[in-house]
Protein backbone atom coordinates (compact mmCIF):
# COMPACT_ATOMS: atom_id res chain seq x y z
CA UNK A 1 0.00 0.00 0.00
CA UNK A 2 1.46 3.39 -0.90
CA UNK A 3 1.99 5.85 1.88
CA UNK A 4 2.79 9.52 1.79
CA UNK A 5 6.43 8.64 1.11
CA UNK A 6 5.80 6.73 -2.13
CA UNK A 7 6.61 9.28 -4.84
CA UNK A 8 3.90 9.65 -7.44
CA UNK A 9 6.48 9.37 -10.20
CA UNK A 10 7.43 5.86 -9.00
CA UNK A 11 3.85 4.68 -9.49
CA UNK A 12 3.58 6.10 -13.01
CA UNK A 13 5.30 3.85 -15.56
CA UNK A 14 6.19 5.28 -18.96
CA UNK A 15 3.95 2.61 -20.52
CA UNK A 16 1.03 4.18 -18.59
CA UNK A 17 1.47 7.64 -20.10
CA UNK A 18 -0.21 8.87 -23.30
CA UNK A 19 0.36 12.59 -23.85
CA UNK A 20 -1.38 12.89 -27.20
CA UNK A 21 -4.75 11.16 -26.96
CA UNK A 22 -8.22 12.02 -28.07
CA UNK A 23 -11.48 10.71 -26.68
CA UNK A 24 -14.99 10.67 -28.08
CA UNK A 25 -16.62 10.70 -24.63
CA UNK A 26 -16.00 10.66 -20.90
CA UNK A 27 -16.28 6.85 -20.84
CA UNK A 28 -13.82 6.55 -23.74
CA UNK A 29 -11.39 8.74 -21.76
CA UNK A 30 -11.85 6.55 -18.66
CA UNK A 31 -11.23 3.41 -20.72
CA UNK A 32 -7.99 4.94 -22.01
CA UNK A 33 -6.88 5.73 -18.44
CA UNK A 34 -7.78 2.14 -17.52
CA UNK A 35 -5.81 0.82 -20.51
CA UNK A 36 -2.70 2.49 -19.10
CA UNK A 37 -3.19 0.61 -15.83
CA UNK A 38 -3.85 -2.64 -17.72
CA UNK A 39 -0.68 -2.13 -19.78
CA UNK A 40 1.50 -2.45 -16.70
CA UNK A 41 -0.47 -5.30 -15.14
CA UNK A 42 -1.78 -3.21 -12.23
CA UNK A 43 -5.42 -4.23 -12.72
CA UNK A 44 -7.57 -6.81 -14.42
CA UNK A 45 -10.19 -5.92 -17.03
CA UNK A 46 -13.07 -5.74 -14.52
CA UNK A 47 -11.49 -2.70 -12.85
CA UNK A 48 -12.02 -0.56 -15.97
CA UNK A 49 -15.77 -1.18 -15.80
CA UNK A 50 -15.64 -0.32 -12.09
CA UNK A 51 -13.99 3.01 -12.99
CA UNK A 52 -17.00 3.81 -15.17
CA UNK A 53 -19.41 2.62 -12.46
CA UNK A 54 -17.73 5.01 -9.99
CA UNK A 55 -17.97 7.87 -12.48
CA UNK A 56 -21.69 7.21 -13.00
CA UNK A 57 -22.30 7.69 -9.27
CA UNK A 58 -19.66 10.30 -8.33
CA UNK A 59 -17.74 12.50 -10.74
CA UNK A 60 -13.96 12.38 -10.44
CA UNK A 61 -13.58 15.77 -12.15
CA UNK A 62 -11.24 17.79 -9.90
CA UNK A 63 -11.14 21.18 -11.63
CA UNK A 64 -8.17 22.69 -13.51
CA UNK A 65 -9.05 20.47 -16.50
CA UNK A 66 -8.22 17.30 -14.53
CA UNK A 67 -10.15 14.14 -13.70
CA UNK A 68 -8.91 11.28 -11.52
CA UNK A 69 -10.93 8.20 -12.48
CA UNK A 70 -10.63 5.19 -10.16
CA UNK A 71 -12.67 2.11 -9.40
CA UNK A 72 -15.33 1.44 -6.81
CA UNK A 73 -14.52 -0.15 -3.46
CA UNK A 74 -16.15 -3.34 -4.73
CA UNK A 75 -13.45 -3.57 -7.40
CA UNK A 76 -10.51 -3.69 -4.96
CA UNK A 77 -9.99 -7.38 -5.83
CA UNK A 78 -9.32 -6.31 -9.43
CA UNK A 79 -6.28 -4.28 -8.32
CA UNK A 80 -3.09 -6.32 -8.60
CA UNK A 81 -0.64 -3.55 -7.71
CA UNK A 82 -0.66 0.18 -7.00
CA UNK A 83 -0.19 2.30 -10.09
CA UNK A 84 -1.09 5.54 -11.85
CA UNK A 85 -1.80 6.20 -15.49
CA UNK A 86 -1.91 9.56 -17.24
CA UNK A 87 -3.75 10.38 -20.44
CA UNK A 88 -3.54 13.88 -21.90
CA UNK A 89 -6.23 15.11 -24.26
CA UNK A 90 -4.80 18.22 -26.00
CA UNK A 91 -8.21 19.00 -27.55
CA UNK A 92 -10.11 18.26 -24.34
CA UNK A 93 -12.94 15.86 -23.68
CA UNK A 94 -16.45 16.69 -22.46
CA UNK A 95 -16.60 15.26 -18.95
CA UNK A 96 -20.21 15.82 -17.93
CA UNK A 97 -20.04 19.41 -19.13
CA UNK A 98 -16.48 20.04 -17.91
CA UNK A 99 -13.49 20.37 -20.22
CA UNK A 100 -10.94 17.71 -19.20
CA UNK A 101 -7.40 17.75 -20.57
CA UNK A 102 -5.77 15.26 -18.16
CA UNK A 103 -7.07 12.00 -16.73
CA UNK A 104 -5.01 10.32 -14.03
CA UNK A 105 -6.13 6.71 -13.59
CA UNK A 106 -5.59 5.33 -10.10
CA UNK A 107 -5.31 1.72 -8.99
CA UNK A 108 -4.56 1.09 -5.33
CA UNK A 109 -4.98 -1.77 -2.91
CA UNK A 110 -6.71 -1.21 0.42
CA UNK A 111 -7.09 2.48 1.19
CA UNK A 112 -4.01 3.40 -0.83
CA UNK A 113 -6.06 5.50 -3.25
CA UNK A 114 -6.65 8.03 -0.46
CA UNK A 115 -2.92 8.75 -0.12
CA UNK A 116 -2.57 8.89 -3.90
CA UNK A 117 -5.52 11.25 -4.26
CA UNK A 118 -4.16 13.59 -1.61
CA UNK A 119 -0.70 13.62 -3.22
CA UNK A 120 -2.16 14.29 -6.66
CA UNK A 121 -4.46 16.98 -5.29
CA UNK A 122 -1.46 18.75 -3.76
CA UNK A 123 0.22 18.93 -7.16
CA UNK A 124 -2.95 19.83 -9.03
CA UNK A 125 -4.07 22.56 -6.62
CA UNK A 126 -1.04 24.55 -7.74
CA UNK A 127 -2.45 26.29 -10.85
CA UNK A 128 1.03 26.68 -12.38
CA UNK A 129 1.80 22.97 -12.00
CA UNK A 130 -1.64 22.00 -13.29
CA UNK A 131 -1.11 24.26 -16.31
CA UNK A 132 2.35 22.82 -16.91
CA UNK A 133 0.98 19.26 -16.74
CA UNK A 134 -1.80 20.14 -19.19
CA UNK A 135 0.89 21.47 -21.55
CA UNK A 136 3.40 18.62 -21.04
CA UNK A 137 4.44 16.89 -24.24
CA UNK A 138 7.19 14.61 -22.88
CA UNK A 139 7.29 12.04 -20.10
CA UNK A 140 10.34 13.88 -18.72
CA UNK A 141 8.20 16.99 -18.16
CA UNK A 142 5.54 14.91 -16.42
CA UNK A 143 8.05 13.24 -14.09
CA UNK A 144 9.75 16.56 -13.28
CA UNK A 145 6.41 18.11 -12.31
CA UNK A 146 5.33 15.15 -10.18
CA UNK A 147 8.71 14.90 -8.47
CA UNK A 148 9.08 18.61 -7.79
CA UNK A 149 6.35 18.36 -5.14
CA UNK A 150 8.14 15.57 -3.27
CA UNK A 151 11.15 17.80 -2.68
CA UNK A 152 9.09 20.64 -1.22
CA UNK A 153 8.22 18.63 1.88
CSV table of N, CA and C in Angstrom, one decimal:
chain,number,residue,atom,x,y,z
A,1,UNK,N,0.9,-1.2,0.0
A,1,UNK,CA,0.0,0.0,0.0
A,1,UNK,C,0.9,1.2,0.0
A,2,UNK,N,0.6,2.2,-0.9
A,2,UNK,CA,1.5,3.4,-0.9
A,2,UNK,C,1.2,4.2,0.3
A,3,UNK,N,2.2,4.9,0.8
A,3,UNK,CA,2.0,5.8,1.9
A,3,UNK,C,2.5,7.2,1.4
A,4,UNK,N,2.4,8.2,2.2
A,4,UNK,CA,2.8,9.5,1.8
A,4,UNK,C,4.2,9.6,1.2
A,5,UNK,N,5.1,8.6,1.6
A,5,UNK,CA,6.4,8.6,1.1
A,5,UNK,C,6.7,8.0,-0.3
A,6,UNK,N,5.6,7.3,-0.8
A,6,UNK,CA,5.8,6.7,-2.1
A,6,UNK,C,5.6,7.8,-3.2
A,7,UNK,N,6.7,8.2,-3.9
A,7,UNK,CA,6.6,9.3,-4.8
A,7,UNK,C,5.6,8.9,-6.0
A,8,UNK,N,4.8,9.9,-6.4
A,8,UNK,CA,3.9,9.7,-7.4
A,8,UNK,C,4.6,9.1,-8.7
A,9,UNK,N,5.8,9.7,-9.0
A,9,UNK,CA,6.5,9.4,-10.2
A,9,UNK,C,6.8,7.9,-10.2
A,10,UNK,N,7.1,7.3,-9.0
A,10,UNK,CA,7.4,5.9,-9.0
A,10,UNK,C,6.3,5.0,-9.4
A,11,UNK,N,5.0,5.5,-9.2
A,11,UNK,CA,3.8,4.7,-9.5
A,11,UNK,C,3.4,4.9,-10.9
A,12,UNK,N,4.0,5.8,-11.6
A,12,UNK,CA,3.6,6.1,-13.0
A,12,UNK,C,4.6,5.6,-14.0
A,13,UNK,N,4.4,4.4,-14.6
A,13,UNK,CA,5.3,3.9,-15.6
A,13,UNK,C,5.2,4.6,-16.9
A,14,UNK,N,6.3,4.6,-17.6
A,14,UNK,CA,6.2,5.3,-19.0
A,14,UNK,C,5.1,4.6,-19.8
A,15,UNK,N,4.9,3.3,-19.7
A,15,UNK,CA,3.9,2.6,-20.5
A,15,UNK,C,2.5,3.0,-20.2
A,16,UNK,N,2.4,3.7,-19.0
A,16,UNK,CA,1.0,4.2,-18.6
A,16,UNK,C,0.7,5.6,-19.0
A,17,UNK,N,1.6,6.2,-19.7
A,17,UNK,CA,1.5,7.6,-20.1
A,17,UNK,C,1.2,7.8,-21.6
A,18,UNK,N,0.1,8.5,-21.9
A,18,UNK,CA,-0.2,8.9,-23.3
A,18,UNK,C,-0.5,10.4,-23.3
A,19,UNK,N,0.5,11.1,-23.9
A,19,UNK,CA,0.4,12.6,-23.9
A,19,UNK,C,-0.3,13.2,-25.1
A,20,UNK,N,-0.8,12.4,-26.0
A,20,UNK,CA,-1.4,12.9,-27.2
A,20,UNK,C,-2.6,12.0,-27.6
A,21,UNK,N,-3.6,12.0,-26.7
A,21,UNK,CA,-4.7,11.2,-27.0
A,21,UNK,C,-5.9,12.0,-27.3
A,22,UNK,N,-7.0,11.3,-27.9
A,22,UNK,CA,-8.2,12.0,-28.1
A,22,UNK,C,-9.3,11.0,-27.7
A,23,UNK,N,-10.4,11.6,-27.1
A,23,UNK,CA,-11.5,10.7,-26.7
A,23,UNK,C,-12.8,11.2,-27.2
A,24,UNK,N,-13.7,10.3,-27.5
A,24,UNK,CA,-15.0,10.7,-28.1
A,24,UNK,C,-16.0,11.0,-27.0
A,25,UNK,N,-15.7,10.5,-25.8
A,25,UNK,CA,-16.6,10.7,-24.6
A,25,UNK,C,-15.9,10.5,-23.3
A,26,UNK,N,-16.6,10.9,-22.2
A,26,UNK,CA,-16.0,10.7,-20.9
A,26,UNK,C,-15.6,9.2,-20.7
A,27,UNK,N,-16.5,8.3,-21.1
A,27,UNK,CA,-16.3,6.9,-20.8
A,27,UNK,C,-15.1,6.4,-21.7
A,28,UNK,N,-15.0,6.9,-22.9
A,28,UNK,CA,-13.8,6.6,-23.7
A,28,UNK,C,-12.5,7.0,-23.0
A,29,UNK,N,-12.6,8.2,-22.5
A,29,UNK,CA,-11.4,8.7,-21.8
A,29,UNK,C,-11.1,7.9,-20.6
A,30,UNK,N,-12.1,7.4,-19.8
A,30,UNK,CA,-11.8,6.6,-18.7
A,30,UNK,C,-11.2,5.2,-19.1
A,31,UNK,N,-11.8,4.7,-20.2
A,31,UNK,CA,-11.2,3.4,-20.7
A,31,UNK,C,-9.8,3.6,-21.1
A,32,UNK,N,-9.4,4.7,-21.7
A,32,UNK,CA,-8.0,4.9,-22.0
A,32,UNK,C,-7.1,5.0,-20.8
A,33,UNK,N,-7.6,5.7,-19.7
A,33,UNK,CA,-6.9,5.7,-18.4
A,33,UNK,C,-6.7,4.3,-17.9
A,34,UNK,N,-7.8,3.5,-18.0
A,34,UNK,CA,-7.8,2.1,-17.5
A,34,UNK,C,-6.8,1.3,-18.3
A,35,UNK,N,-6.7,1.6,-19.6
A,35,UNK,CA,-5.8,0.8,-20.5
A,35,UNK,C,-4.4,1.0,-20.1
A,36,UNK,N,-4.1,2.2,-19.6
A,36,UNK,CA,-2.7,2.5,-19.1
A,36,UNK,C,-2.4,1.7,-17.9
A,37,UNK,N,-3.4,1.4,-17.0
A,37,UNK,CA,-3.2,0.6,-15.8
A,37,UNK,C,-3.1,-0.9,-16.2
A,38,UNK,N,-3.9,-1.3,-17.2
A,38,UNK,CA,-3.9,-2.6,-17.7
A,38,UNK,C,-2.5,-2.9,-18.3
A,39,UNK,N,-1.9,-1.9,-19.1
A,39,UNK,CA,-0.7,-2.1,-19.8
A,39,UNK,C,0.5,-2.5,-18.9
A,40,UNK,N,0.4,-2.1,-17.6
A,40,UNK,CA,1.5,-2.4,-16.7
A,40,UNK,C,1.1,-3.5,-15.7
A,41,UNK,N,-0.1,-4.2,-16.0
A,41,UNK,CA,-0.5,-5.3,-15.1
A,41,UNK,C,-0.9,-4.9,-13.7
A,42,UNK,N,-1.4,-3.7,-13.6
A,42,UNK,CA,-1.8,-3.2,-12.2
A,42,UNK,C,-3.2,-3.6,-11.9
A,43,UNK,N,-4.0,-3.9,-12.9
A,43,UNK,CA,-5.4,-4.2,-12.7
A,43,UNK,C,-5.8,-5.3,-13.7
A,44,UNK,N,-7.0,-5.9,-13.4
A,44,UNK,CA,-7.6,-6.8,-14.4
A,44,UNK,C,-8.7,-6.0,-15.1
A,45,UNK,N,-9.2,-6.6,-16.2
A,45,UNK,CA,-10.2,-5.9,-17.0
A,45,UNK,C,-11.4,-5.4,-16.3
A,46,UNK,N,-11.9,-6.1,-15.3
A,46,UNK,CA,-13.1,-5.7,-14.5
A,46,UNK,C,-12.9,-4.4,-13.9
A,47,UNK,N,-11.7,-4.0,-13.5
A,47,UNK,CA,-11.5,-2.7,-12.8
A,47,UNK,C,-11.9,-1.5,-13.7
A,48,UNK,N,-11.7,-1.6,-15.1
A,48,UNK,CA,-12.0,-0.6,-16.0
A,48,UNK,C,-13.5,-0.3,-15.9
A,49,UNK,N,-14.3,-1.4,-15.9
A,49,UNK,CA,-15.8,-1.2,-15.8
A,49,UNK,C,-16.1,-0.5,-14.5
A,50,UNK,N,-15.4,-0.9,-13.4
A,50,UNK,CA,-15.6,-0.3,-12.1
A,50,UNK,C,-15.3,1.2,-12.1
A,51,UNK,N,-14.3,1.6,-12.9
A,51,UNK,CA,-14.0,3.0,-13.0
A,51,UNK,C,-15.2,3.8,-13.6
A,52,UNK,N,-15.8,3.2,-14.6
A,52,UNK,CA,-17.0,3.8,-15.2
A,52,UNK,C,-18.2,3.8,-14.2
A,53,UNK,N,-18.3,2.7,-13.5
A,53,UNK,CA,-19.4,2.6,-12.5
A,53,UNK,C,-19.2,3.7,-11.4
A,54,UNK,N,-18.0,3.9,-11.0
A,54,UNK,CA,-17.7,5.0,-10.0
A,54,UNK,C,-18.1,6.4,-10.6
A,55,UNK,N,-17.7,6.6,-11.8
A,55,UNK,CA,-18.0,7.9,-12.5
A,55,UNK,C,-19.5,8.1,-12.6
A,56,UNK,N,-20.2,7.1,-12.9
A,56,UNK,CA,-21.7,7.2,-13.0
A,56,UNK,C,-22.4,7.6,-11.7
A,57,UNK,N,-21.7,7.3,-10.6
A,57,UNK,CA,-22.3,7.7,-9.3
A,57,UNK,C,-21.7,9.0,-8.7
A,58,UNK,N,-20.4,9.1,-8.9
A,58,UNK,CA,-19.7,10.3,-8.3
A,58,UNK,C,-18.6,10.8,-9.3
A,59,UNK,N,-18.7,12.0,-9.8
A,59,UNK,CA,-17.7,12.5,-10.7
A,59,UNK,C,-16.4,12.6,-10.1
A,60,UNK,N,-15.3,12.2,-10.9
A,60,UNK,CA,-14.0,12.4,-10.4
A,60,UNK,C,-13.3,13.6,-11.0
A,61,UNK,N,-14.1,14.5,-11.6
A,61,UNK,CA,-13.6,15.8,-12.1
A,61,UNK,C,-13.1,16.6,-11.0
A,62,UNK,N,-11.8,17.1,-11.0
A,62,UNK,CA,-11.2,17.8,-9.9
A,62,UNK,C,-11.1,19.3,-10.1
A,63,UNK,N,-11.4,19.8,-11.3
A,63,UNK,CA,-11.1,21.2,-11.6
A,63,UNK,C,-9.8,21.3,-12.3
A,64,UNK,N,-9.4,22.5,-12.8
A,64,UNK,CA,-8.2,22.7,-13.5
A,64,UNK,C,-8.0,21.8,-14.7
A,65,UNK,N,-9.1,21.3,-15.3
A,65,UNK,CA,-9.0,20.5,-16.5
A,65,UNK,C,-8.6,19.0,-16.2
A,66,UNK,N,-8.7,18.6,-15.0
A,66,UNK,CA,-8.2,17.3,-14.5
A,66,UNK,C,-9.3,16.4,-13.9
A,67,UNK,N,-9.3,15.1,-14.3
A,67,UNK,CA,-10.2,14.1,-13.7
A,67,UNK,C,-9.2,13.0,-13.2
A,68,UNK,N,-9.7,12.4,-12.1
A,68,UNK,CA,-8.9,11.3,-11.5
A,68,UNK,C,-9.8,10.0,-11.4
A,69,UNK,N,-10.1,9.4,-12.5
A,69,UNK,CA,-10.9,8.2,-12.5
A,69,UNK,C,-10.3,7.0,-11.7
A,70,UNK,N,-11.1,6.4,-10.9
A,70,UNK,CA,-10.6,5.2,-10.2
A,70,UNK,C,-11.8,4.3,-9.9
A,71,UNK,N,-11.6,3.1,-9.6
A,71,UNK,CA,-12.7,2.1,-9.4
A,71,UNK,C,-13.4,2.2,-8.1
A,72,UNK,N,-14.5,1.5,-8.0
A,72,UNK,CA,-15.3,1.4,-6.8
A,72,UNK,C,-14.6,0.6,-5.8
A,73,UNK,N,-15.1,0.7,-4.5
A,73,UNK,CA,-14.5,-0.2,-3.5
A,73,UNK,C,-14.7,-1.6,-3.8
A,74,UNK,N,-15.8,-1.9,-4.4
A,74,UNK,CA,-16.2,-3.3,-4.7
A,74,UNK,C,-15.1,-3.9,-5.7
A,75,UNK,N,-14.4,-3.1,-6.4
A,75,UNK,CA,-13.4,-3.6,-7.4
A,75,UNK,C,-12.0,-3.7,-6.8
A,76,UNK,N,-11.9,-3.6,-5.5
A,76,UNK,CA,-10.5,-3.7,-5.0
A,76,UNK,C,-9.8,-5.0,-5.3
A,77,UNK,N,-10.6,-6.1,-5.5
A,77,UNK,CA,-10.0,-7.4,-5.8
A,77,UNK,C,-9.4,-7.4,-7.2
A,78,UNK,N,-9.8,-6.4,-8.1
A,78,UNK,CA,-9.3,-6.3,-9.4
A,78,UNK,C,-8.0,-5.6,-9.5
A,79,UNK,N,-7.6,-5.0,-8.4
A,79,UNK,CA,-6.3,-4.3,-8.3
A,79,UNK,C,-5.2,-5.3,-7.9
A,80,UNK,N,-4.2,-5.4,-8.8
A,80,UNK,CA,-3.1,-6.3,-8.6
A,80,UNK,C,-1.9,-5.6,-8.0
A,81,UNK,N,-1.7,-4.3,-8.3
A,81,UNK,CA,-0.6,-3.5,-7.7
A,81,UNK,C,-1.0,-2.1,-7.8
A,82,UNK,N,-0.4,-1.3,-7.0
A,82,UNK,CA,-0.7,0.2,-7.0
A,82,UNK,C,0.0,0.8,-8.2
A,83,UNK,N,-0.7,1.7,-8.9
A,83,UNK,CA,-0.2,2.3,-10.1
A,83,UNK,C,-1.0,3.5,-10.5
A,84,UNK,N,-0.4,4.4,-11.3
A,84,UNK,CA,-1.1,5.5,-11.8
A,84,UNK,C,-1.0,5.4,-13.4
A,85,UNK,N,-1.9,6.0,-14.1
A,85,UNK,CA,-1.8,6.2,-15.5
A,85,UNK,C,-2.1,7.7,-15.8
A,86,UNK,N,-1.6,8.2,-16.9
A,86,UNK,CA,-1.9,9.6,-17.2
A,86,UNK,C,-2.2,9.6,-18.7
A,87,UNK,N,-3.4,10.2,-19.0
A,87,UNK,CA,-3.8,10.4,-20.4
A,87,UNK,C,-4.0,11.9,-20.6
A,88,UNK,N,-3.4,12.5,-21.6
A,88,UNK,CA,-3.5,13.9,-21.9
A,88,UNK,C,-4.3,14.0,-23.2
A,89,UNK,N,-5.4,14.8,-23.1
A,89,UNK,CA,-6.2,15.1,-24.3
A,89,UNK,C,-6.0,16.6,-24.7
A,90,UNK,N,-5.1,16.8,-25.6
A,90,UNK,CA,-4.8,18.2,-26.0
A,90,UNK,C,-6.0,19.0,-26.4
A,91,UNK,N,-7.0,18.3,-27.1
A,91,UNK,CA,-8.2,19.0,-27.6
A,91,UNK,C,-9.3,18.9,-26.5
A,92,UNK,N,-9.1,18.3,-25.4
A,92,UNK,CA,-10.1,18.3,-24.3
A,92,UNK,C,-11.1,17.2,-24.6
A,93,UNK,N,-11.8,16.8,-23.6
A,93,UNK,CA,-12.9,15.9,-23.7
A,93,UNK,C,-14.1,16.4,-22.8
A,94,UNK,N,-15.3,16.2,-23.2
A,94,UNK,CA,-16.4,16.7,-22.5
A,94,UNK,C,-16.7,15.7,-21.3
A,95,UNK,N,-16.5,16.1,-20.1
A,95,UNK,CA,-16.6,15.3,-18.9
A,95,UNK,C,-17.8,15.8,-18.2
A,96,UNK,N,-19.0,15.4,-18.6
A,96,UNK,CA,-20.2,15.8,-17.9
A,96,UNK,C,-20.3,17.3,-17.9
A,97,UNK,N,-19.9,18.0,-19.0
A,97,UNK,CA,-20.0,19.4,-19.1
A,97,UNK,C,-18.8,20.1,-18.8
A,98,UNK,N,-17.8,19.4,-18.2
A,98,UNK,CA,-16.5,20.0,-17.9
A,98,UNK,C,-15.5,19.7,-19.0
A,99,UNK,N,-14.5,20.6,-19.2
A,99,UNK,CA,-13.5,20.4,-20.2
A,99,UNK,C,-12.3,19.7,-19.5
A,100,UNK,N,-12.0,18.4,-19.8
A,100,UNK,CA,-10.9,17.7,-19.2
A,100,UNK,C,-9.8,17.5,-20.2
A,101,UNK,N,-8.6,17.9,-19.8
A,101,UNK,CA,-7.4,17.8,-20.6
A,101,UNK,C,-6.5,16.6,-20.1
A,102,UNK,N,-6.6,16.3,-18.8
A,102,UNK,CA,-5.8,15.3,-18.2
A,102,UNK,C,-6.6,14.3,-17.4
A,103,UNK,N,-6.4,13.0,-17.6
A,103,UNK,CA,-7.1,12.0,-16.7
A,103,UNK,C,-6.0,11.1,-16.1
A,104,UNK,N,-5.9,11.2,-14.8
A,104,UNK,CA,-5.0,10.3,-14.0
A,104,UNK,C,-5.8,9.1,-13.6
A,105,UNK,N,-5.5,7.9,-14.1
A,105,UNK,CA,-6.1,6.7,-13.6
A,105,UNK,C,-5.4,6.3,-12.3
A,106,UNK,N,-6.2,5.8,-11.4
A,106,UNK,CA,-5.6,5.3,-10.1
A,106,UNK,C,-6.0,3.9,-9.8
A,107,UNK,N,-5.0,3.1,-9.5
A,107,UNK,CA,-5.3,1.7,-9.0
A,107,UNK,C,-4.5,1.6,-7.7
A,108,UNK,N,-5.2,1.2,-6.6
A,108,UNK,CA,-4.6,1.1,-5.3
A,108,UNK,C,-5.3,0.0,-4.5
A,109,UNK,N,-4.4,-0.7,-3.8
A,109,UNK,CA,-5.0,-1.8,-2.9
A,109,UNK,C,-5.4,-1.1,-1.6
A,110,UNK,N,-6.3,-1.7,-0.9
A,110,UNK,CA,-6.7,-1.2,0.4
A,110,UNK,C,-7.2,0.2,0.3
A,111,UNK,N,-6.7,1.1,1.2
A,111,UNK,CA,-7.1,2.5,1.2
A,111,UNK,C,-6.0,3.3,0.5
A,112,UNK,N,-5.1,2.7,-0.2
A,112,UNK,CA,-4.0,3.4,-0.8
A,112,UNK,C,-4.4,4.5,-1.7
A,113,UNK,N,-5.6,4.4,-2.3
A,113,UNK,CA,-6.1,5.5,-3.2
A,113,UNK,C,-6.2,6.8,-2.5
A,114,UNK,N,-6.5,6.8,-1.2
A,114,UNK,CA,-6.7,8.0,-0.5
A,114,UNK,C,-5.3,8.8,-0.4
A,115,UNK,N,-4.2,8.1,-0.1
A,115,UNK,CA,-2.9,8.7,-0.1
A,115,UNK,C,-2.6,9.3,-1.5
A,116,UNK,N,-2.9,8.5,-2.5
A,116,UNK,CA,-2.6,8.9,-3.9
A,116,UNK,C,-3.4,10.1,-4.3
A,117,UNK,N,-4.7,10.1,-3.9
A,117,UNK,CA,-5.5,11.3,-4.3
A,117,UNK,C,-5.0,12.5,-3.6
A,118,UNK,N,-4.6,12.4,-2.3
A,118,UNK,CA,-4.2,13.6,-1.6
A,118,UNK,C,-2.8,14.1,-2.2
A,119,UNK,N,-1.9,13.2,-2.6
A,119,UNK,CA,-0.7,13.6,-3.2
A,119,UNK,C,-1.0,14.3,-4.6
A,120,UNK,N,-1.8,13.7,-5.4
A,120,UNK,CA,-2.2,14.3,-6.7
A,120,UNK,C,-2.8,15.6,-6.5
A,121,UNK,N,-3.7,15.7,-5.5
A,121,UNK,CA,-4.5,17.0,-5.3
A,121,UNK,C,-3.5,18.1,-4.9
A,122,UNK,N,-2.5,17.7,-4.1
A,122,UNK,CA,-1.5,18.7,-3.8
A,122,UNK,C,-0.8,19.3,-5.0
A,123,UNK,N,-0.4,18.5,-5.9
A,123,UNK,CA,0.2,18.9,-7.2
A,123,UNK,C,-0.8,19.7,-8.0
A,124,UNK,N,-2.0,19.2,-8.1
A,124,UNK,CA,-3.0,19.8,-9.0
A,124,UNK,C,-3.6,21.1,-8.5
A,125,UNK,N,-3.5,21.3,-7.2
A,125,UNK,CA,-4.1,22.6,-6.6
A,125,UNK,C,-3.2,23.7,-6.9
A,126,UNK,N,-1.9,23.5,-7.3
A,126,UNK,CA,-1.0,24.5,-7.7
A,126,UNK,C,-1.3,24.9,-9.2
A,127,UNK,N,-2.0,26.0,-9.5
A,127,UNK,CA,-2.4,26.3,-10.9
A,127,UNK,C,-1.3,26.3,-11.9
A,128,UNK,N,-0.1,26.7,-11.5
A,128,UNK,CA,1.0,26.7,-12.4
A,128,UNK,C,1.4,25.3,-12.7
A,129,UNK,N,1.4,24.4,-11.7
A,129,UNK,CA,1.8,23.0,-12.0
A,129,UNK,C,0.7,22.3,-12.8
A,130,UNK,N,-0.5,22.6,-12.5
A,130,UNK,CA,-1.6,22.0,-13.3
A,130,UNK,C,-1.6,22.5,-14.7
A,131,UNK,N,-1.3,23.7,-14.9
A,131,UNK,CA,-1.1,24.3,-16.3
A,131,UNK,C,0.1,23.6,-17.0
A,132,UNK,N,1.2,23.4,-16.3
A,132,UNK,CA,2.4,22.8,-16.9
A,132,UNK,C,2.1,21.4,-17.3
A,133,UNK,N,1.3,20.7,-16.4
A,133,UNK,CA,1.0,19.3,-16.7
A,133,UNK,C,0.1,19.2,-18.0
A,134,UNK,N,-0.9,20.1,-18.0
A,134,UNK,CA,-1.8,20.1,-19.2
A,134,UNK,C,-1.0,20.4,-20.5
A,135,UNK,N,0.1,21.1,-20.4
A,135,UNK,CA,0.9,21.5,-21.6
A,135,UNK,C,2.0,20.5,-21.8
A,136,UNK,N,2.3,19.5,-20.9
A,136,UNK,CA,3.4,18.6,-21.0
A,136,UNK,C,3.3,17.8,-22.3
A,137,UNK,N,4.4,17.7,-23.0
A,137,UNK,CA,4.4,16.9,-24.2
A,137,UNK,C,5.5,15.8,-24.2
A,138,UNK,N,6.2,15.7,-23.1
A,138,UNK,CA,7.2,14.6,-22.9
A,138,UNK,C,7.0,14.0,-21.5
A,139,UNK,N,7.4,12.7,-21.4
A,139,UNK,CA,7.3,12.0,-20.1
A,139,UNK,C,8.3,12.7,-19.1
A,140,UNK,N,9.4,13.2,-19.6
A,140,UNK,CA,10.3,13.9,-18.7
A,140,UNK,C,9.7,15.1,-18.0
A,141,UNK,N,8.9,15.8,-18.8
A,141,UNK,CA,8.2,17.0,-18.2
A,141,UNK,C,7.2,16.5,-17.1
A,142,UNK,N,6.5,15.4,-17.4
A,142,UNK,CA,5.5,14.9,-16.4
A,142,UNK,C,6.2,14.5,-15.1
A,143,UNK,N,7.3,13.7,-15.3
A,143,UNK,CA,8.0,13.2,-14.1
A,143,UNK,C,8.6,14.4,-13.3
A,144,UNK,N,9.2,15.4,-14.0
A,144,UNK,CA,9.7,16.6,-13.3
A,144,UNK,C,8.7,17.3,-12.5
A,145,UNK,N,7.5,17.4,-13.0
A,145,UNK,CA,6.4,18.1,-12.3
A,145,UNK,C,5.9,17.3,-11.1
A,146,UNK,N,5.8,16.0,-11.3
A,146,UNK,CA,5.3,15.1,-10.2
A,146,UNK,C,6.4,15.1,-9.1
A,147,UNK,N,7.6,15.0,-9.5
A,147,UNK,CA,8.7,14.9,-8.5
A,147,UNK,C,9.0,16.2,-7.8
A,148,UNK,N,8.7,17.3,-8.4
A,148,UNK,CA,9.1,18.6,-7.8
A,148,UNK,C,8.3,18.8,-6.5
A,149,UNK,N,7.1,18.2,-6.4
A,149,UNK,CA,6.4,18.4,-5.1
A,149,UNK,C,7.0,17.6,-4.0
A,150,UNK,N,7.6,16.4,-4.3
A,150,UNK,CA,8.1,15.6,-3.3
A,150,UNK,C,9.3,16.3,-2.6
A,151,UNK,N,10.0,17.1,-3.3
A,151,UNK,CA,11.2,17.8,-2.7
A,151,UNK,C,10.8,19.0,-1.8
A,152,UNK,N,9.5,19.5,-2.0
A,152,UNK,CA,9.1,20.6,-1.2
A,152,UNK,C,8.8,20.3,0.3
A,153,UNK,N,8.6,19.0,0.5
A,153,UNK,CA,8.2,18.6,1.9
A,153,UNK,C,9.4,18.7,2.9
